[in-house]
RNA sequence: GCACCUGUAGCUCAACUGGAUAGAGCGCCAGACUACGAAUCUGGAGGUUAGGGGUUCGACUCCCUUCAGGUGCACCA
């Protein structure tokens, strides 16, 4: 999606014709790659290319070749048996003067068009994008006016959150923030599992414990309710697996619950209240606040309509007593059913997920729905989305974009599912506490001069950020190897390295008695000159592209990678060029670079859901 | 059996969904603090992208096939 016409190079209105930075015009596009793309598209028409068959394909380039490259002429020329370099030359000749003034343009190899931003153009971008609000204003056109619903975290009640719940929560929150930054309105929906068969077993076990020793049960529930419910679930589950009669009894309890039995409903409510309170403690640490928590139970009374509509539209059919959907056009789902009503008449998660999709469109007017779960539910969501598209089309409901955002398993360093020393599940509560403890040890070792109280606060940020970032820094589709040493490490692509880079910039401003982004200081800045200054500026300008790709692919690691490279570029600059020099114009421009690096770094980290520090 | 995911440097991971000489960190080797935080930086060595075919100007990326690991597949979510 290109920028709004008339805001950049695509029109002759912008003229970066004066090398003196103070003359840089006000309107500088946030996403220069997109702007260049638009300029090339216009130029293609002017140059007599077949506009319909030409896409510029602008992307960020290897710094050896420039800042951006356009690859579109290769395919275009090939398809028409033209000389690609000749086409590229025609195209470049047709570019508006503003682009030629802002960039060095070369044609290389088989027909790549390379663009290198001149120092004044880089300076202009930095001057324009001087606050978080201006960055957001630039990015916010991409999904402006769209409504999205993001379904993430979604643990089951009656159980504690464990390490398996981490990725959905962390990745989901980052996706929410990215969508918002791009201008979308986002509803954060915690689709908790509060209506499944686990309650049959759990209620059965509760009643049994009640009969056996009511006082002991009450005492255990008073001490740590969630631990006790978890233990009872295990009792019920083991018993049900060992004895079919217990399984039947548990099913009966579930049926009673779903029918509205007062006693079972009371137990169920108690369990959910206790669970949500415990979840919120984790969410507070991760900086997550849901707009709605609409679990499976919320849709319980809406399932009849689902059965009715899917039957009436001919999408669902009876099979072996169940109501199912087959997809004849699909190699597998033509025989593998999507069961939306069990043979015993009960609903299941296919039913509630169908109802959920409908509710999100009817109630929230969703343009896009994102569901963040692990990859093992791939079949389910593929079937669900196929069904939803057919159903909504048949009923003339709005069909939103549907995305199943998957991620791999969390494994230990042996490649197997992560377990504690004694083979138990790693509880999220304990994992975060350990991260904090390890971070505290590290901060204490490195910064013994900071008061203990502040060190604890720093450790809380570093510990949680390290856990979050470990997840966000790698492609979500691969399995994730959990390794403490790598996670809390200060070296390499870690949260601590990025937080350190930020703390060091804050330190520069403290030392020089300056304020980041101070307009009076920056007004004195001279043109960018040294290789390190220019390299850093080039990296800063590409923030827009990092945001774009992370959002388009719903993969936050593209942003993480960018921020890591930015921090590295800053460290190189820091080592090469001293900020605290006597020449006021040089000092001013380097302070400006520091301020923009800080701005982009902190804005980016906040988009990932991390908290940042001013010292550590 | 049928499908999906994964396989890249000794290790942990990237590679913008087909672009230029496949990049980082750790580890290893050699350097840089009487300079704003060395929790840092600058160099170097390290690759048949699991194997084999194919598609094309161009392939880690797409297709076919073999191998290895993981995961799903009728009433759990």
Coordinates of C-alpha atoms (C1' of nucleotides) in Angstrom, one line a residue, chain A residues 59-60 74 78 114 197 296 319-320 332 342-343 348-349 376 447 475 481 486 490 492 497 500 504 507 511 549 557 561 574 579 616, chain B residues 3 5 12-17 19-21 23-26 35-42 56-57 71-77:
Chain A
X59 CA 12.9 -3.1 -1.3
X60 CA 15.7 -2.1 1.1
X74 CA 14.0 -7.4 -14.7
X78 CA 12.1 -10.4 -19.6
X114 CA 19.9 1.3 -6.9
X197 CA -14.7 -31.3 29.3
X296 CA -16.1 -20.4 25.2
X319 CA -22.5 -38.0 9.7
X320 CA -22.4 -40.8 12.2
X332 CA -7.9 -33.9 3.1
X342 CA -21.1 -34.1 18.7
X343 CA -23.3 -37.2 18.4
X348 CA -17.4 -28.4 21.1
X349 CA -14.7 -25.9 20.3
X376 CA -0.8 -28.1 16.2
X447 CA 26.3 -2.0 38.3
X475 CA 10.9 -16.4 13.5
X481 CA 14.8 -23.6 22.4
X486 CA 21.4 -17.1 26.0
X490 CA 24.1 -9.2 27.3
X492 CA 24.2 -10.8 20.8
X497 CA 21.8 -5.5 24.6
X500 CA 21.8 -1.2 27.3
X504 CA 23.8 4.5 27.2
X507 CA 23.6 8.6 29.8
X511 CA 26.3 13.8 31.0
X549 CA 7.2 -6.0 6.9
X557 CA 11.0 -10.7 14.6
X561 CA 16.1 -7.8 14.0
X574 CA 29.5 5.7 19.3
X579 CA 29.4 13.3 20.7
X616 CA 20.8 -0.3 34.1
Chain B
rA3 C1' -1.3 -34.2 5.4
rC5 C1' 5.8 -27.9 9.9
rU12 C1' 21.7 -20.7 18.7
rC13 C1' 19.4 -18.2 14.9
rA14 C1' 18.6 -14.4 10.2
rA15 C1' 17.9 -14.0 5.0
rC16 C1' 12.2 -8.6 3.6
rU17 C1' 7.9 -14.6 0.7
rG19 C1' 17.2 -10.9 -6.5
rA20 C1' 23.4 -9.2 -6.6
rU21 C1' 29.4 -12.4 -3.2
rG23 C1' 24.3 -12.8 7.1
rA24 C1' 24.6 -12.1 12.8
rG25 C1' 25.6 -13.7 17.9
rC26 C1' 28.1 -17.4 20.9
rA35 C1' 37.3 9.6 25.0
rC36 C1' 30.5 10.7 26.3
rG37 C1' 28.9 3.5 30.2
rA38 C1' 34.4 -2.1 27.5
rA39 C1' 27.2 -4.9 29.6
rU40 C1' 31.0 -2.1 24.0
rC41 C1' 33.7 -1.8 19.4
rU42 C1' 37.2 -3.3 14.9
rU56 C1' 14.5 -19.5 -15.2
rC57 C1' 18.1 -14.2 -16.6
rU71 C1' 2.9 -32.5 14.8
rG72 C1' -2.1 -33.5 13.4
rC73 C1' -5.9 -36.8 11.2
rA74 C1' -14.5 -38.7 14.2
rC75 C1' -16.9 -36.6 18.6
rC76 C1' -10.4 -33.0 24.0
rA77 C1' -9.4 -27.8 23.4

